[in-house]
Amino acid sequence: MRIEHLEVRYLQIPLVTPFRTSFGTAYDKDTFVVRVVADGVEGWAECGAEADPLYSSEFLRGAEMVLREQLVPRVLALGGDVAAHRVASATAPVKGHHMAKHVLETALLDAELKLHDVSFGTYLGAERDRVPAGVSVGIMDSVPALLDAVDGYLEQGYVRIKLKIEPGWDVEPVRAVRERYGDDLLLQVDANTAYTLADARHLARLDPFDLLLVEQPLPEDDLRGHAELARRIATPVCLDESITSASDAATAIALGACSIINVKPSRVGGYLEARRIHDVARANGVPVWCGGMLECGIGRAPNLALAALPGFTLPGDTSASDRYFATDVTPAFELDDDGCVPVPTGPGIGVDVLPDVLEEFTVSVESLTLRGGPRG
Ligand code: OSB
Ligand code: MG
């Protein structure tokens, strides 16, 4: 493909409800989307980074800078014919910056798949046409407020509840939810690195509640701590932040640092690496599920395709659009009667961007194409 144009478009989309985690509270979805035009076809992708480097070391302005100064020039230097699967090797000399790499590879992949009339699902190897939807529930001011929120989500049909936890908001909300909804509710928790191994005995107090998993209890670089914690608690340990590549996944599994993995394409540098993690985990009998970064429809669509791969045996954080936004920049994804969200079937990411809504939420648009046009 010949790249004709590349741009980043910053969006700010109001969230229907604030989302509080152990690292902060979001009131809006701040992101940028990349639009590429290649061989006359548009490709779109959403950056997984947040405005501030609190979930991971990446952040939006940093990702934009790395794209502009490092990644895009390396991809353009490939010459006139750029294939999406070559983006990772062309940008490999640049350490880290997975979210910046992810958004570039995904936009190009979208354009390429559209040119070939192939969907993300077909390309990645999806085996289902819809995926069960869980929901990630933020930290609340009180247990009654939490129960109200969970009531609403269960009424809508979500099949799995994930509670965000932190020290001071863990055993009590978990007990309240378990007592109210019973043992059949699929329930898990996510700490976003808020504990240390010294909290092992406290975290073991979650054991009686038969959780599906505890996600990322310890700092991302503490694989050894997670392996030790996994020996000390009965709840299965799942890693999110710690897993940035298939190599990390293989290491974590070998160390016994996790028995489940949350796969987020943006965190690992793209869908091709995400699929490799799926493959490594599956070969080791480790279940995976698809996480999220509160994506708008542009990022949600390809996540749903990934979540339809056979190793994704646990419900993901791939909720319906209205869990996040009153209005999305694509047609909304909706829950069906079984609590599933459909996998898009159209070419590429399989959803069209709604130009008027996109405009309404646009903060700025900046070209990534070098002055004088792309090289090659
Ligand atoms: O740790 O999974 C996480 C949102 C932003 C940053 C990190 C995380 C999350 C979520 C929400 O849990 C997942 C979603 O619904 O997109
Ligand atoms: Mg997480």
mmCIF file of C-alpha atoms and ligand atoms in Angstrom:
data_model
loop_
_atom_site.group_PDB
_atom_site.id
_atom_site.type_symbol
_atom_site.label_atom_id
_atom_site.label_comp_id
_atom_site.label_asym_id
_atom_site.label_seq_id
_atom_site.Cartn_x
_atom_site.Cartn_y
_atom_site.Cartn_z
ATOM 1 C CA MET A 1 0.000 0.000 0.000
ATOM 2 C CA ARG A 2 1.126 3.536 -0.694
ATOM 3 C CA ILE A 3 0.476 5.845 2.257
ATOM 4 C CA GLU A 4 -1.071 9.080 1.024
ATOM 5 C CA HIS A 5 -2.054 10.709 4.295
ATOM 6 C CA LEU A 6 -1.764 10.127 8.033
ATOM 7 C CA GLU A 7 -3.327 12.187 10.794
ATOM 8 C CA VAL A 8 -4.119 12.080 14.489
ATOM 9 C CA ARG A 9 -7.441 13.378 15.689
ATOM 10 C CA TYR A 10 -7.802 14.080 19.413
ATOM 11 C CA LEU A 11 -11.229 13.264 20.801
ATOM 12 C CA GLN A 12 -12.882 14.012 24.105
ATOM 13 C CA ILE A 13 -16.062 12.011 24.593
ATOM 14 C CA PRO A 14 -18.052 12.396 27.824
ATOM 15 C CA LEU A 15 -18.458 9.175 29.846
ATOM 16 C CA VAL A 16 -21.994 8.413 31.028
ATOM 17 C CA THR A 17 -20.571 7.889 34.509
ATOM 18 C CA PRO A 18 -17.171 8.696 36.032
ATOM 19 C CA PHE A 19 -14.815 5.708 36.101
ATOM 20 C CA ARG A 20 -12.647 5.445 39.205
ATOM 21 C CA THR A 21 -9.729 3.048 39.474
ATOM 22 C CA SER A 22 -6.899 2.708 41.976
ATOM 23 C CA PHE A 23 -4.886 5.151 39.821
ATOM 24 C CA GLY A 24 -7.433 7.891 39.136
ATOM 25 C CA THR A 25 -10.884 8.970 37.996
ATOM 26 C CA ALA A 26 -11.894 9.507 34.366
ATOM 27 C CA TYR A 27 -14.841 11.763 33.495
ATOM 28 C CA ASP A 28 -14.291 11.717 29.742
ATOM 29 C CA LYS A 29 -12.688 9.396 27.276
ATOM 30 C CA ASP A 30 -9.637 11.290 26.057
ATOM 31 C CA THR A 31 -7.952 9.617 23.136
ATOM 32 C CA PHE A 32 -6.764 10.156 19.618
ATOM 33 C CA VAL A 33 -7.649 8.189 16.556
ATOM 34 C CA VAL A 34 -5.329 7.751 13.606
ATOM 35 C CA ARG A 35 -6.721 8.069 10.104
ATOM 36 C CA VAL A 36 -4.586 6.811 7.263
ATOM 37 C CA VAL A 37 -5.355 7.041 3.583
ATOM 38 C CA ALA A 38 -3.541 4.385 1.570
ATOM 39 C CA ASP A 39 -4.248 3.369 -2.041
ATOM 40 C CA GLY A 40 -7.328 5.569 -1.819
ATOM 41 C CA VAL A 41 -8.765 3.627 1.148
ATOM 42 C CA GLU A 42 -9.212 4.961 4.705
ATOM 43 C CA GLY A 43 -7.944 3.077 7.738
ATOM 44 C CA TRP A 44 -8.868 3.952 11.320
ATOM 45 C CA ALA A 45 -7.503 3.030 14.729
ATOM 46 C CA GLU A 46 -7.829 4.291 18.288
ATOM 47 C CA CYS A 47 -4.902 4.875 20.602
ATOM 48 C CA GLY A 48 -5.104 2.985 23.899
ATOM 49 C CA ALA A 49 -3.028 5.504 25.831
ATOM 50 C CA GLU A 50 -4.628 7.847 28.339
ATOM 51 C CA ALA A 51 -3.924 11.544 28.808
ATOM 52 C CA ASP A 52 -1.610 10.842 31.777
ATOM 53 C CA PRO A 53 0.867 7.976 32.265
ATOM 54 C CA LEU A 54 -0.942 6.388 35.230
ATOM 55 C CA TYR A 55 -2.102 3.030 33.857
ATOM 56 C CA SER A 56 1.158 2.550 31.969
ATOM 57 C CA SER A 57 4.160 4.701 31.099
ATOM 58 C CA GLU A 58 2.562 5.776 27.828
ATOM 59 C CA PHE A 59 0.367 8.850 27.408
ATOM 60 C CA LEU A 60 -1.363 10.503 24.481
ATOM 61 C CA ARG A 61 0.990 13.413 23.790
ATOM 62 C CA GLY A 62 3.978 11.105 24.139
ATOM 63 C CA ALA A 63 2.467 8.565 21.776
ATOM 64 C CA GLU A 64 1.800 11.287 19.225
ATOM 65 C CA MET A 65 5.386 12.494 19.450
ATOM 66 C CA VAL A 66 6.780 8.977 19.033
ATOM 67 C CA LEU A 67 4.512 8.404 16.056
ATOM 68 C CA ARG A 68 5.533 11.638 14.392
ATOM 69 C CA GLU A 69 9.257 11.556 15.086
ATOM 70 C CA GLN A 70 10.086 7.855 15.244
ATOM 71 C CA LEU A 71 7.500 5.398 14.001
ATOM 72 C CA VAL A 72 5.958 7.069 10.960
ATOM 73 C CA PRO A 73 9.357 7.983 9.423
ATOM 74 C CA ARG A 74 10.514 4.362 9.847
ATOM 75 C CA VAL A 75 7.413 3.018 8.181
ATOM 76 C CA LEU A 76 7.616 5.543 5.345
ATOM 77 C CA ALA A 77 11.261 4.569 4.862
ATOM 78 C CA LEU A 78 10.040 1.116 3.841
ATOM 79 C CA GLY A 79 9.315 2.793 0.508
ATOM 80 C CA GLY A 80 6.165 3.047 -1.551
ATOM 81 C CA ASP A 81 4.780 -0.354 -0.669
ATOM 82 C CA VAL A 82 3.912 -0.683 3.017
ATOM 83 C CA ALA A 83 2.252 -3.836 4.332
ATOM 84 C CA ALA A 84 0.728 -3.676 7.820
ATOM 85 C CA HIS A 85 2.517 -6.822 8.971
ATOM 86 C CA ARG A 86 5.851 -5.084 8.349
ATOM 87 C CA VAL A 87 5.113 -2.203 10.738
ATOM 88 C CA ALA A 88 6.269 -4.158 13.808
ATOM 89 C CA SER A 89 9.653 -5.102 12.350
ATOM 90 C CA ALA A 90 10.193 -1.624 10.878
ATOM 91 C CA THR A 91 9.534 -0.013 14.267
ATOM 92 C CA ALA A 92 11.206 -2.690 16.430
ATOM 93 C CA PRO A 93 14.428 -0.639 16.910
ATOM 94 C CA VAL A 94 12.305 1.822 18.927
ATOM 95 C CA LYS A 95 12.034 0.387 22.431
ATOM 96 C CA GLY A 96 8.625 0.145 24.039
ATOM 97 C CA HIS A 97 5.874 2.594 22.986
ATOM 98 C CA HIS A 98 3.496 -0.282 22.312
ATOM 99 C CA MET A 99 0.396 1.889 22.288
ATOM 100 C CA ALA A 100 1.890 4.143 19.623
ATOM 101 C CA LYS A 101 2.929 1.101 17.582
ATOM 102 C CA HIS A 102 -0.487 -0.476 18.050
ATOM 103 C CA VAL A 103 -2.412 2.486 16.684
ATOM 104 C CA LEU A 104 -0.206 2.788 13.604
ATOM 105 C CA GLU A 105 -0.259 -0.929 12.771
ATOM 106 C CA THR A 106 -3.999 -1.141 13.341
ATOM 107 C CA ALA A 107 -4.851 1.829 11.108
ATOM 108 C CA LEU A 108 -2.754 0.350 8.305
ATOM 109 C CA LEU A 109 -4.237 -3.088 8.856
ATOM 110 C CA ASP A 110 -7.730 -1.619 8.644
ATOM 111 C CA ALA A 111 -6.938 0.011 5.299
ATOM 112 C CA GLU A 112 -5.263 -3.146 3.994
ATOM 113 C CA LEU A 113 -8.107 -5.435 5.024
ATOM 114 C CA LYS A 114 -10.620 -3.037 3.478
ATOM 115 C CA LEU A 115 -8.641 -3.177 0.216
ATOM 116 C CA HIS A 116 -8.892 -6.962 0.315
ATOM 117 C CA ASP A 117 -12.483 -6.996 1.568
ATOM 118 C CA VAL A 118 -11.560 -9.072 4.638
ATOM 119 C CA SER A 119 -12.802 -8.455 8.196
ATOM 120 C CA PHE A 120 -10.562 -8.287 11.269
ATOM 121 C CA GLY A 121 -12.372 -11.346 12.602
ATOM 122 C CA THR A 122 -11.668 -13.438 9.524
ATOM 123 C CA TYR A 123 -8.074 -12.209 9.361
ATOM 124 C CA LEU A 124 -7.350 -12.962 13.026
ATOM 125 C CA GLY A 125 -9.113 -16.325 13.081
ATOM 126 C CA ALA A 126 -12.323 -15.535 14.943
ATOM 127 C CA GLU A 127 -14.498 -18.581 15.481
ATOM 128 C CA ARG A 128 -17.618 -16.928 16.901
ATOM 129 C CA ASP A 129 -19.979 -14.282 15.587
ATOM 130 C CA ARG A 130 -20.652 -12.752 19.019
ATOM 131 C CA VAL A 131 -18.863 -12.613 22.346
ATOM 132 C CA PRO A 132 -20.168 -12.661 25.936
ATOM 133 C CA ALA A 133 -19.828 -9.257 27.570
ATOM 134 C CA GLY A 134 -18.584 -8.490 31.043
ATOM 135 C CA VAL A 135 -18.488 -5.053 32.605
ATOM 136 C CA SER A 136 -15.786 -3.305 34.610
ATOM 137 C CA VAL A 137 -17.310 -1.416 37.547
ATOM 138 C CA GLY A 138 -15.375 1.479 39.016
ATOM 139 C CA ILE A 139 -14.675 2.215 42.680
ATOM 140 C CA MET A 140 -17.693 3.919 44.261
ATOM 141 C CA ASP A 141 -18.249 6.200 47.235
ATOM 142 C CA SER A 142 -20.312 3.592 49.087
ATOM 143 C CA VAL A 143 -21.429 -0.024 48.942
ATOM 144 C CA PRO A 144 -25.097 0.930 48.297
ATOM 145 C CA ALA A 145 -23.965 3.039 45.320
ATOM 146 C CA LEU A 146 -21.975 0.053 44.032
ATOM 147 C CA LEU A 147 -24.930 -2.308 44.414
ATOM 148 C CA ASP A 148 -27.126 0.139 42.493
ATOM 149 C CA ALA A 149 -24.616 0.177 39.656
ATOM 150 C CA VAL A 150 -24.245 -3.619 39.607
ATOM 151 C CA ASP A 151 -28.066 -3.999 39.703
ATOM 152 C CA GLY A 152 -28.280 -1.872 36.588
ATOM 153 C CA TYR A 153 -25.606 -3.795 34.694
ATOM 154 C CA LEU A 154 -27.089 -7.189 35.564
ATOM 155 C CA GLU A 155 -30.516 -5.972 34.515
ATOM 156 C CA GLN A 156 -29.035 -5.024 31.166
ATOM 157 C CA GLY A 157 -27.732 -8.558 30.795
ATOM 158 C CA TYR A 158 -23.991 -8.415 31.453
ATOM 159 C CA VAL A 159 -22.735 -11.922 32.144
ATOM 160 C CA ARG A 160 -19.763 -11.068 34.334
ATOM 161 C CA ILE A 161 -18.943 -8.325 36.824
ATOM 162 C CA LYS A 162 -15.444 -6.984 37.454
ATOM 163 C CA LEU A 163 -14.994 -4.758 40.485
ATOM 164 C CA LYS A 164 -12.145 -2.303 40.622
ATOM 165 C CA ILE A 165 -10.451 -2.584 44.000
ATOM 166 C CA GLU A 166 -7.796 -0.802 46.047
ATOM 167 C CA PRO A 167 -6.715 -0.965 49.691
ATOM 168 C CA GLY A 168 -9.791 0.099 51.681
ATOM 169 C CA TRP A 169 -12.194 -0.965 48.906
ATOM 170 C CA ASP A 170 -11.824 -4.704 48.455
ATOM 171 C CA VAL A 171 -13.238 -7.313 50.855
ATOM 172 C CA GLU A 172 -16.288 -5.276 51.811
ATOM 173 C CA PRO A 173 -17.612 -4.538 48.300
ATOM 174 C CA VAL A 174 -16.802 -8.089 47.157
ATOM 175 C CA ARG A 175 -18.706 -9.557 50.104
ATOM 176 C CA ALA A 176 -21.670 -7.246 49.488
ATOM 177 C CA VAL A 177 -21.898 -8.178 45.804
ATOM 178 C CA ARG A 178 -21.469 -11.900 46.496
ATOM 179 C CA GLU A 179 -24.118 -11.849 49.223
ATOM 180 C CA ARG A 180 -26.624 -9.981 47.116
ATOM 181 C CA TYR A 181 -26.324 -11.969 43.877
ATOM 182 C CA GLY A 182 -25.259 -15.394 45.075
ATOM 183 C CA ASP A 183 -22.600 -17.876 44.071
ATOM 184 C CA ASP A 184 -23.599 -18.147 40.415
ATOM 185 C CA LEU A 185 -22.566 -14.599 39.521
ATOM 186 C CA LEU A 186 -19.294 -14.555 37.570
ATOM 187 C CA LEU A 187 -17.288 -12.092 39.655
ATOM 188 C CA GLN A 188 -13.692 -10.894 39.499
ATOM 189 C CA VAL A 189 -11.606 -7.958 40.741
ATOM 190 C CA ASP A 190 -8.923 -5.668 39.292
ATOM 191 C CA ALA A 191 -6.385 -3.846 41.503
ATOM 192 C CA ASN A 192 -4.317 -2.075 38.823
ATOM 193 C CA THR A 193 -1.094 -2.678 40.833
ATOM 194 C CA ALA A 194 -2.432 -1.187 44.091
ATOM 195 C CA TYR A 195 -0.998 -3.850 46.468
ATOM 196 C CA THR A 196 2.369 -5.324 47.408
ATOM 197 C CA LEU A 197 3.353 -8.834 48.383
ATOM 198 C CA ALA A 198 3.123 -7.691 52.008
ATOM 199 C CA ASP A 199 -0.655 -7.603 51.411
ATOM 200 C CA ALA A 200 -0.786 -11.329 50.600
ATOM 201 C CA ARG A 201 -2.629 -12.227 53.798
ATOM 202 C CA HIS A 202 -5.124 -9.468 53.224
ATOM 203 C CA LEU A 203 -5.712 -10.543 49.615
ATOM 204 C CA ALA A 204 -6.270 -14.114 50.860
ATOM 205 C CA ARG A 205 -9.376 -12.726 52.574
ATOM 206 C CA LEU A 206 -10.915 -12.649 49.088
ATOM 207 C CA ASP A 207 -10.536 -16.439 48.819
ATOM 208 C CA PRO A 208 -13.935 -17.361 50.356
ATOM 209 C CA PHE A 209 -15.781 -15.384 47.663
ATOM 210 C CA ASP A 210 -14.895 -17.756 44.834
ATOM 211 C CA LEU A 211 -13.722 -15.061 42.436
ATOM 212 C CA LEU A 212 -12.853 -15.960 38.846
ATOM 213 C CA LEU A 213 -9.584 -14.084 39.267
ATOM 214 C CA VAL A 214 -7.742 -11.164 40.805
ATOM 215 C CA GLU A 215 -6.263 -8.962 38.085
ATOM 216 C CA GLN A 216 -2.864 -7.289 38.446
ATOM 217 C CA PRO A 217 -2.674 -7.031 42.243
ATOM 218 C CA LEU A 218 1.040 -6.088 42.308
ATOM 219 C CA PRO A 219 3.279 -3.686 40.335
ATOM 220 C CA GLU A 220 3.773 -4.554 36.699
ATOM 221 C CA ASP A 221 7.463 -5.420 37.036
ATOM 222 C CA ASP A 222 6.913 -7.781 39.960
ATOM 223 C CA LEU A 223 6.495 -11.144 38.238
ATOM 224 C CA ARG A 224 8.287 -12.899 41.080
ATOM 225 C CA GLY A 225 5.894 -11.327 43.583
ATOM 226 C CA HIS A 226 2.893 -12.461 41.550
ATOM 227 C CA ALA A 227 4.282 -16.006 41.448
ATOM 228 C CA GLU A 228 4.697 -15.967 45.219
ATOM 229 C CA LEU A 229 1.262 -14.428 45.747
ATOM 230 C CA ALA A 230 -0.289 -17.091 43.503
ATOM 231 C CA ARG A 231 1.088 -19.713 45.884
ATOM 232 C CA ARG A 232 -0.351 -17.914 48.913
ATOM 233 C CA ILE A 233 -3.913 -17.227 47.757
ATOM 234 C CA ALA A 234 -6.594 -19.464 46.270
ATOM 235 C CA THR A 235 -8.002 -16.871 43.849
ATOM 236 C CA PRO A 236 -6.399 -17.301 40.402
ATOM 237 C CA VAL A 237 -3.976 -14.487 39.525
ATOM 238 C CA CYS A 238 -4.541 -12.754 36.170
ATOM 239 C CA LEU A 239 -2.038 -10.307 34.685
ATOM 240 C CA ASP A 240 -2.863 -7.155 32.723
ATOM 241 C CA GLU A 241 -0.166 -4.441 33.017
ATOM 242 C CA SER A 242 2.687 -6.985 33.362
ATOM 243 C CA ILE A 243 2.066 -8.605 29.980
ATOM 244 C CA THR A 244 3.414 -6.410 27.190
ATOM 245 C CA SER A 245 4.366 -9.168 24.707
ATOM 246 C CA ALA A 246 4.087 -12.869 23.920
ATOM 247 C CA SER A 247 7.542 -13.244 25.436
ATOM 248 C CA ASP A 248 6.295 -11.732 28.716
ATOM 249 C CA ALA A 249 3.338 -14.103 28.594
ATOM 250 C CA ALA A 250 5.598 -17.126 28.167
ATOM 251 C CA THR A 251 7.804 -15.952 31.054
ATOM 252 C CA ALA A 252 4.888 -15.215 33.386
ATOM 253 C CA ILE A 253 3.307 -18.589 32.674
ATOM 254 C CA ALA A 254 6.606 -20.417 33.182
ATOM 255 C CA LEU A 255 7.155 -18.639 36.527
ATOM 256 C CA GLY A 256 3.634 -19.379 37.717
ATOM 257 C CA ALA A 257 3.001 -15.628 37.969
ATOM 258 C CA CYS A 258 -0.440 -15.961 36.399
ATOM 259 C CA SER A 259 -2.933 -18.608 35.396
ATOM 260 C CA ILE A 260 -5.088 -16.245 33.290
ATOM 261 C CA ILE A 261 -4.168 -13.319 31.009
ATOM 262 C CA ASN A 262 -6.037 -10.129 30.124
ATOM 263 C CA VAL A 263 -5.077 -9.374 26.512
ATOM 264 C CA LYS A 264 -5.240 -5.724 25.485
ATOM 265 C CA PRO A 265 -4.049 -5.181 21.909
ATOM 266 C CA SER A 266 -2.904 -1.627 22.599
ATOM 267 C CA ARG A 267 -0.735 -2.603 25.591
ATOM 268 C CA VAL A 268 1.100 -5.270 23.583
ATOM 269 C CA GLY A 269 1.715 -3.263 20.393
ATOM 270 C CA GLY A 270 -1.109 -4.514 18.186
ATOM 271 C CA TYR A 271 -3.386 -7.326 17.108
ATOM 272 C CA LEU A 272 -0.636 -9.499 15.666
ATOM 273 C CA GLU A 273 1.212 -9.604 19.002
ATOM 274 C CA ALA A 274 -2.122 -10.011 20.806
ATOM 275 C CA ARG A 275 -2.816 -13.086 18.703
ATOM 276 C CA ARG A 276 0.634 -14.472 19.577
ATOM 277 C CA ILE A 277 -0.196 -14.079 23.263
ATOM 278 C CA HIS A 278 -3.437 -15.939 22.637
ATOM 279 C CA ASP A 279 -1.461 -18.710 20.921
ATOM 280 C CA VAL A 280 1.161 -18.992 23.699
ATOM 281 C CA ALA A 281 -1.505 -19.012 26.398
ATOM 282 C CA ARG A 282 -3.641 -21.555 24.579
ATOM 283 C CA ALA A 283 -0.688 -23.882 24.074
ATOM 284 C CA ASN A 284 -0.150 -23.727 27.845
ATOM 285 C CA GLY A 285 -3.811 -24.196 28.766
ATOM 286 C CA VAL A 286 -4.021 -20.641 30.103
ATOM 287 C CA PRO A 287 -7.387 -18.924 29.467
ATOM 288 C CA VAL A 288 -7.342 -15.376 28.090
ATOM 289 C CA TRP A 289 -9.939 -12.642 27.851
ATOM 290 C CA CYS A 290 -10.060 -9.314 26.070
ATOM 291 C CA GLY A 291 -9.560 -6.241 28.218
ATOM 292 C CA GLY A 292 -10.377 -2.685 27.271
ATOM 293 C CA MET A 293 -9.362 0.952 27.675
ATOM 294 C CA LEU A 294 -12.891 2.414 27.561
ATOM 295 C CA GLU A 295 -12.564 2.487 23.778
ATOM 296 C CA CYS A 296 -14.951 4.255 21.473
ATOM 297 C CA GLY A 297 -16.368 2.230 18.589
ATOM 298 C CA ILE A 298 -13.193 2.575 16.517
ATOM 299 C CA GLY A 299 -11.171 0.637 19.089
ATOM 300 C CA ARG A 300 -14.014 -1.571 20.300
ATOM 301 C CA ALA A 301 -14.737 -3.116 16.881
ATOM 302 C CA PRO A 302 -11.375 -4.882 16.386
ATOM 303 C CA ASN A 303 -11.279 -5.868 20.083
ATOM 304 C CA LEU A 304 -14.528 -7.762 19.541
ATOM 305 C CA ALA A 305 -12.951 -9.579 16.596
ATOM 306 C CA LEU A 306 -9.990 -10.608 18.757
ATOM 307 C CA ALA A 307 -12.300 -11.716 21.572
ATOM 308 C CA ALA A 308 -13.893 -14.200 19.158
ATOM 309 C CA LEU A 309 -10.708 -16.292 18.903
ATOM 310 C CA PRO A 310 -11.032 -19.759 20.449
ATOM 311 C CA GLY A 311 -8.681 -19.197 23.399
ATOM 312 C CA PHE A 312 -10.782 -16.272 24.683
ATOM 313 C CA THR A 313 -12.777 -18.517 26.990
ATOM 314 C CA LEU A 314 -13.659 -15.947 29.667
ATOM 315 C CA PRO A 315 -16.001 -12.970 29.153
ATOM 316 C CA GLY A 316 -14.096 -9.768 28.387
ATOM 317 C CA ASP A 317 -14.432 -6.103 29.298
ATOM 318 C CA THR A 318 -15.925 -5.655 25.816
ATOM 319 C CA SER A 319 -19.111 -3.981 27.005
ATOM 320 C CA ALA A 320 -21.791 -2.337 24.876
ATOM 321 C CA SER A 321 -21.221 1.254 23.751
ATOM 322 C CA ASP A 322 -23.852 2.710 26.099
ATOM 323 C CA ARG A 323 -21.907 1.463 29.144
ATOM 324 C CA TYR A 324 -19.456 4.246 28.281
ATOM 325 C CA PHE A 325 -21.059 6.852 26.037
ATOM 326 C CA ALA A 326 -24.437 8.432 25.350
ATOM 327 C CA THR A 327 -23.262 8.879 21.760
ATOM 328 C CA ASP A 328 -20.404 7.008 20.138
ATOM 329 C CA VAL A 329 -18.465 7.957 17.003
ATOM 330 C CA THR A 330 -19.613 4.735 15.291
ATOM 331 C CA PRO A 331 -23.002 3.031 15.342
ATOM 332 C CA ALA A 332 -23.420 1.671 18.859
ATOM 333 C CA PHE A 333 -22.564 -1.902 19.843
ATOM 334 C CA GLU A 334 -25.501 -3.382 21.718
ATOM 335 C CA LEU A 335 -25.997 -6.336 24.049
ATOM 336 C CA ASP A 336 -28.230 -9.094 22.716
ATOM 337 C CA ASP A 337 -30.639 -11.136 24.845
ATOM 338 C CA ASP A 338 -27.847 -13.486 25.916
ATOM 339 C CA GLY A 339 -25.524 -10.713 27.083
ATOM 340 C CA CYS A 340 -23.345 -10.943 23.990
ATOM 341 C CA VAL A 341 -22.004 -8.267 21.649
ATOM 342 C CA PRO A 342 -21.793 -9.057 17.914
ATOM 343 C CA VAL A 343 -18.446 -9.340 16.148
ATOM 344 C CA PRO A 344 -18.365 -6.922 13.198
ATOM 345 C CA THR A 345 -18.400 -8.678 9.827
ATOM 346 C CA GLY A 346 -17.660 -5.837 7.404
ATOM 347 C CA PRO A 347 -14.214 -5.320 5.863
ATOM 348 C CA GLY A 348 -11.442 -4.089 8.182
ATOM 349 C CA ILE A 349 -12.698 -3.019 11.600
ATOM 350 C CA GLY A 350 -16.180 -3.379 10.154
ATOM 351 C CA VAL A 351 -17.712 -0.154 11.451
ATOM 352 C CA ASP A 352 -18.104 3.232 9.811
ATOM 353 C CA VAL A 353 -17.191 6.435 11.564
ATOM 354 C CA LEU A 354 -20.110 8.870 11.890
ATOM 355 C CA PRO A 355 -18.610 12.133 10.575
ATOM 356 C CA ASP A 356 -20.929 14.512 12.447
ATOM 357 C CA VAL A 357 -20.424 12.834 15.825
ATOM 358 C CA LEU A 358 -16.697 12.593 15.226
ATOM 359 C CA GLU A 359 -16.611 16.320 14.508
ATOM 360 C CA GLU A 360 -18.634 17.086 17.631
ATOM 361 C CA PHE A 361 -16.073 15.347 19.879
ATOM 362 C CA THR A 362 -12.961 16.465 18.020
ATOM 363 C CA VAL A 363 -10.525 18.634 19.962
ATOM 364 C CA SER A 364 -7.862 18.934 17.243
ATOM 365 C CA VAL A 365 -6.578 17.296 14.087
ATOM 366 C CA GLU A 366 -2.888 17.157 13.287
ATOM 367 C CA SER A 367 -1.138 15.728 10.261
ATOM 368 C CA LEU A 368 1.522 13.097 10.866
ATOM 369 C CA THR A 369 2.719 13.254 7.323
ATOM 370 C CA LEU A 370 6.068 14.941 7.005
ATOM 371 C CA ARG A 371 6.140 18.401 5.475
ATOM 372 C CA GLY A 372 6.265 17.989 1.695
ATOM 373 C CA GLY A 373 4.412 14.701 1.791
ATOM 374 C CA PRO A 374 5.418 11.175 2.577
ATOM 375 C CA ARG A 375 8.684 9.775 1.349
ATOM 376 C CA GLY A 376 8.833 6.828 -1.037
HETATM 377 O O1 OSB B 1 -7.110 -2.195 34.083
HETATM 378 O O2 OSB B 1 -8.505 -3.101 32.799
HETATM 379 C C1 OSB B 1 -8.005 -2.074 33.264
HETATM 380 C C2 OSB B 1 -9.866 0.974 31.921
HETATM 381 C C3 OSB B 1 -8.828 1.857 31.754
HETATM 382 C C4 OSB B 1 -7.568 1.475 32.103
HETATM 383 C C5 OSB B 1 -7.330 0.200 32.628
HETATM 384 C C6 OSB B 1 -8.360 -0.699 32.781
HETATM 385 C C7 OSB B 1 -9.665 -0.292 32.460
HETATM 386 C C8 OSB B 1 -10.839 -1.134 32.679
HETATM 387 C C9 OSB B 1 -12.061 -0.865 31.843
HETATM 388 O O3 OSB B 1 -10.924 -1.970 33.526
HETATM 389 C C10 OSB B 1 -12.191 -1.806 30.715
HETATM 390 C C11 OSB B 1 -13.216 -1.355 29.702
HETATM 391 O O4 OSB B 1 -14.401 -1.459 29.972
HETATM 392 O O5 OSB B 1 -12.812 -0.883 28.625
HETATM 393 MG MG MG B 2 -6.823 -4.267 34.329
#
